[in-house]
Backbone as numpy.savetxt, mean C-alpha at the origin, in Angstrom:
# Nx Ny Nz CAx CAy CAz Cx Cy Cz
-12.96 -4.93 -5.39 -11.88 -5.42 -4.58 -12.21 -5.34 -3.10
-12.57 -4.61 -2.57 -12.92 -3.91 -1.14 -14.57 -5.36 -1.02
-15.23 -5.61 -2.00 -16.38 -6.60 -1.51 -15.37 -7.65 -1.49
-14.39 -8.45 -2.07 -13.85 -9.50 -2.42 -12.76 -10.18 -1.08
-12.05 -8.39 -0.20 -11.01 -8.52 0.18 -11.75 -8.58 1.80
-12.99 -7.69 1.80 -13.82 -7.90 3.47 -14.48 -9.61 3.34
-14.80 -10.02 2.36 -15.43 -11.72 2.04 -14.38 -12.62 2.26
-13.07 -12.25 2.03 -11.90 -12.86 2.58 -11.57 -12.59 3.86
-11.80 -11.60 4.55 -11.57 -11.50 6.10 -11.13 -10.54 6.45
-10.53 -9.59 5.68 -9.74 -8.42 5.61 -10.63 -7.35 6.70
-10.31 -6.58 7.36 -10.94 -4.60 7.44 -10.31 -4.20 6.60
-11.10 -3.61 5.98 -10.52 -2.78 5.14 -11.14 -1.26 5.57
-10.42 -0.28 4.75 -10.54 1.25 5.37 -10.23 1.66 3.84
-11.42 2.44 3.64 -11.46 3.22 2.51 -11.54 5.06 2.70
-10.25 4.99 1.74 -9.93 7.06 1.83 -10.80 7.40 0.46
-11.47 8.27 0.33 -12.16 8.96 -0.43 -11.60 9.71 -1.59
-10.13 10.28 -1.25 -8.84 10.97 -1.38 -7.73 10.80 -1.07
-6.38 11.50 -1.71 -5.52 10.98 -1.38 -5.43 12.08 0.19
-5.77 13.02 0.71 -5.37 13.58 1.77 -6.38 12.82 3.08
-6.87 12.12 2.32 -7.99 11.50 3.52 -7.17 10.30 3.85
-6.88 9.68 2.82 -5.77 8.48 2.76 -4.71 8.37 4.05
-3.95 9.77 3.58 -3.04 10.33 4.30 -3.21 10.23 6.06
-4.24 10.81 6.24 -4.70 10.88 7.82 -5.40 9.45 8.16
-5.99 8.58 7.29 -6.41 7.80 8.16 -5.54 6.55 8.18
-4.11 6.85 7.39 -3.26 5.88 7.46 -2.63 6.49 8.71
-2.25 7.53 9.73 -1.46 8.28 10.02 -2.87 7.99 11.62
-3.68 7.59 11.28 -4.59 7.56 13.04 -4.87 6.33 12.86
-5.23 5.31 11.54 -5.36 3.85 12.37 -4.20 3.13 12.28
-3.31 4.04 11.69 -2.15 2.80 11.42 -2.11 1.33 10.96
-2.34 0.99 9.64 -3.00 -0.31 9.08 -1.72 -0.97 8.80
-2.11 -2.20 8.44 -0.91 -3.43 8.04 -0.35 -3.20 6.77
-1.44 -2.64 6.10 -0.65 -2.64 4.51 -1.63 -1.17 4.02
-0.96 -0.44 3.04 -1.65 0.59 2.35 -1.74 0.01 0.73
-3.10 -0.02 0.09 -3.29 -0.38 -0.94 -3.35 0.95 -1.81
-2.56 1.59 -2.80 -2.93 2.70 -3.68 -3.22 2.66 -5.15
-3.88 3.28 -5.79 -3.51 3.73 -7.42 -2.64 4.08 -7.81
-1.66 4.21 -8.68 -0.58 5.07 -8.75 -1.02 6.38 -8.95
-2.35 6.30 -10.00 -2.88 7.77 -11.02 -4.11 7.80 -10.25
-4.50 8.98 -9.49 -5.47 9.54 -8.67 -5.67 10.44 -9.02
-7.04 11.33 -8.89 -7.34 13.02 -9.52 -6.82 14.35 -8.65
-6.58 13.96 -7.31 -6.36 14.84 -6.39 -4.74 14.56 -5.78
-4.40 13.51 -5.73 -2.65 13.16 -5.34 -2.93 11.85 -5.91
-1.90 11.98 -6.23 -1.07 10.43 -6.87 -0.78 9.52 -5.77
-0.50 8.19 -6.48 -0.56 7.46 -5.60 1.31 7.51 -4.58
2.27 7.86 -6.14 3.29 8.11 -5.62 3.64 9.23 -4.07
2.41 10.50 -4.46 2.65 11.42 -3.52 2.13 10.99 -1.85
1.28 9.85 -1.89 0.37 9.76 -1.05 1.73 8.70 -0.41
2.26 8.29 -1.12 3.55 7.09 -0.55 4.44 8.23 0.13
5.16 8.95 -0.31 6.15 10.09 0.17 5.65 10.32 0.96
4.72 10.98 1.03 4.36 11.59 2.75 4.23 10.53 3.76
3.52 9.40 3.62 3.43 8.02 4.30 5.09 7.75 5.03
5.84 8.12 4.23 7.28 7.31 4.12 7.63 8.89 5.03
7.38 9.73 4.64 8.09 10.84 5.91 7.23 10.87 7.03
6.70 10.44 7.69 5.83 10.41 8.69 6.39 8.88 9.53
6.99 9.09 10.99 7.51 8.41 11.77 6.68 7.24 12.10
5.22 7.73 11.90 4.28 6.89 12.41 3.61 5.66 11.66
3.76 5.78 9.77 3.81 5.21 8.83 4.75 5.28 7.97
5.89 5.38 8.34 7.08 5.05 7.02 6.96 3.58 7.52
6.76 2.46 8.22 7.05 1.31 8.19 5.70 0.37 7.22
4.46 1.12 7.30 3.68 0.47 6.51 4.22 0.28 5.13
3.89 -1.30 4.81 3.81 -1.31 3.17 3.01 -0.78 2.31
3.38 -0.63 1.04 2.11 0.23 0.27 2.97 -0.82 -0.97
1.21 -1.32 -1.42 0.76 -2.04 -2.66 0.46 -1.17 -3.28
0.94 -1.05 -4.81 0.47 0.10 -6.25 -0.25 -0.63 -6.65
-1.12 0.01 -7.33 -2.14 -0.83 -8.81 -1.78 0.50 -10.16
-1.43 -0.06 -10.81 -0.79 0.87 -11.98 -1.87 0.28 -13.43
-2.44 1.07 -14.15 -3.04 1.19 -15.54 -1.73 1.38 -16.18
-0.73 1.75 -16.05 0.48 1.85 -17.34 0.90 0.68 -17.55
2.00 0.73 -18.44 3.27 -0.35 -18.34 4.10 -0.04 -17.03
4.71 -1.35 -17.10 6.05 -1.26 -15.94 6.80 -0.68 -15.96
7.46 -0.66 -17.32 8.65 0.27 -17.69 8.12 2.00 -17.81
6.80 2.07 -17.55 6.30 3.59 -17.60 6.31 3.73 -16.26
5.64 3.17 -15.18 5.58 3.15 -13.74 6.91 3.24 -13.09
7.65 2.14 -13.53 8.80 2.62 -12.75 9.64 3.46 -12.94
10.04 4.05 -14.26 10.39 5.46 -14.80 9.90 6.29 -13.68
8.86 6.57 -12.99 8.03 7.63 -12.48 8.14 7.61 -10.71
8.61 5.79 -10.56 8.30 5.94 -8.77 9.69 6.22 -8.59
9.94 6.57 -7.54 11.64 6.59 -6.78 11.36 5.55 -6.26
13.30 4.57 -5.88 13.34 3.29 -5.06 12.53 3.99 -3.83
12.19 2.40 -3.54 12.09 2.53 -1.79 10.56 2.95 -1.82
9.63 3.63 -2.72 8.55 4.05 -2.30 7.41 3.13 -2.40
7.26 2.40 -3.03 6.13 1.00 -3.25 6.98 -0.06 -3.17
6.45 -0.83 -2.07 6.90 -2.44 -1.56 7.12 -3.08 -2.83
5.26 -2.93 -3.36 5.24 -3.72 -5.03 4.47 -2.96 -5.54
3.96 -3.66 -6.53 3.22 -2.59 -8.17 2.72 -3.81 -8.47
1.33 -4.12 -9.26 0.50 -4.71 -9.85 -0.14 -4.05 -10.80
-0.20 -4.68 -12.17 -0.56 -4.17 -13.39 -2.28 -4.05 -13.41
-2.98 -3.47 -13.40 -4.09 -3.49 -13.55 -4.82 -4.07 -15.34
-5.61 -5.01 -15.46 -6.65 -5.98 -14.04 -5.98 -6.31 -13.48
-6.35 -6.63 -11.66 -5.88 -7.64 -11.36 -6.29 -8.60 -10.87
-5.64 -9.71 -11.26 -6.41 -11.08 -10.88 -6.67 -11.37 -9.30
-7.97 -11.16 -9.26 -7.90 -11.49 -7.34 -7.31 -12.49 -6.67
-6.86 -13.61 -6.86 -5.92 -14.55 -6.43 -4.79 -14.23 -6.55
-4.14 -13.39 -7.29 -2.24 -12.73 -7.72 -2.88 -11.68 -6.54
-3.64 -10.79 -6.71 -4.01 -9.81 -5.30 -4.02 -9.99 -3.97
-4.95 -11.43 -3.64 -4.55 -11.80 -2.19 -3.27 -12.08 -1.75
-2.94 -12.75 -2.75 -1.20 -13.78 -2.86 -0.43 -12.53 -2.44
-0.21 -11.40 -3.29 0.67 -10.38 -2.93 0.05 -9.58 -2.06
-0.80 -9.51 -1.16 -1.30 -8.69 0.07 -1.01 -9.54 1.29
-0.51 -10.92 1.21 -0.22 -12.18 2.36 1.23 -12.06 1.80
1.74 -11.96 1.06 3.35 -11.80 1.21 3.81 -11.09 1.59
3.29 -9.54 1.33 3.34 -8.48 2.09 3.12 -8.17 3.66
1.83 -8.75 3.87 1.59 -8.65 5.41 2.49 -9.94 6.17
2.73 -11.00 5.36 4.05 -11.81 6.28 4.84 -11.04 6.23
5.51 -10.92 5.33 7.29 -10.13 5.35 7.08 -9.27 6.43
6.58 -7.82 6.33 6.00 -6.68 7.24 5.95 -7.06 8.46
5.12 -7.62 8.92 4.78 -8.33 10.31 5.88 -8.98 10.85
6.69 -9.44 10.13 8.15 -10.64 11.06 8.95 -9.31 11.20
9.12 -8.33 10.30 10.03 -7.15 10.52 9.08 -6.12 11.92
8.20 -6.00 11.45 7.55 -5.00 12.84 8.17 -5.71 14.39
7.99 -7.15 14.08 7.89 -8.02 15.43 9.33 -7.70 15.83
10.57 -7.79 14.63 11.77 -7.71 15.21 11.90 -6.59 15.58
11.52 -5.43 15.22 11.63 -3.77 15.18 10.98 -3.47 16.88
9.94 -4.26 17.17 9.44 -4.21 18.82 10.18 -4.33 20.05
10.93 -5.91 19.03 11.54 -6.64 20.41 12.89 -7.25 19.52
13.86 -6.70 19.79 14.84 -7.62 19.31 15.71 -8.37 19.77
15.30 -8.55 21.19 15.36 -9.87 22.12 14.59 -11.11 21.89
């Protein structure tokens, strides 16, 4: 995904971990956060919560990629914590599609959140 999504035009920024995640969403401040839900060290859910309590990234979106079912995933997230969820595989065209809906929506709201003049 990361060769597919820089060949499309993207920067992308890769965390190693979810606490690495954490800080380098929290110093570059990116357009969108892409997660796993199921990680070995924090979940993808936990890595959203802290994102979402932090003044400096509660406005970023965060894209899930989930190996479960839906009805197992969403049992597990609280509202409000993933923008969206994608079933793993995922099709790289449904991937870009929902990483450009995301970064439109996001972006017209940041712009109003700047200036609402």
């Amino acid at each position: 995904m990361r060769l597919y999504l820089t060949y499309r035009g993207y920067r992308v920024l890769i965390a190693q971990n979810g606490f690495e995640a954490i800080e380098t969403a929290g110093s570059e401040i990116p357009d969108l956060v892409i997660t796993d839900i199921m990680l070995q060290d924090m979940d993808g859910v936990r890595i959203a919560l802290e994102l979402r309590k932090d003044a400096k990234t509660r406005h970023i979106p965060i894209l899930a990629l989930t190996a479960k079912t839906f009805s197992e995933a969403n049992d597990e997230i609280m509202p409000n914590v993933f923008n969206d969820i994608l079933k793993k595989p995922v099709n790289l065209h449904q991937f870009e599609a929902k990483i450009e809906e995301l970064l439109k929506e996001f972006a017209g709201k940041q712009k109003i959140k700047e200036n609402p003049f």
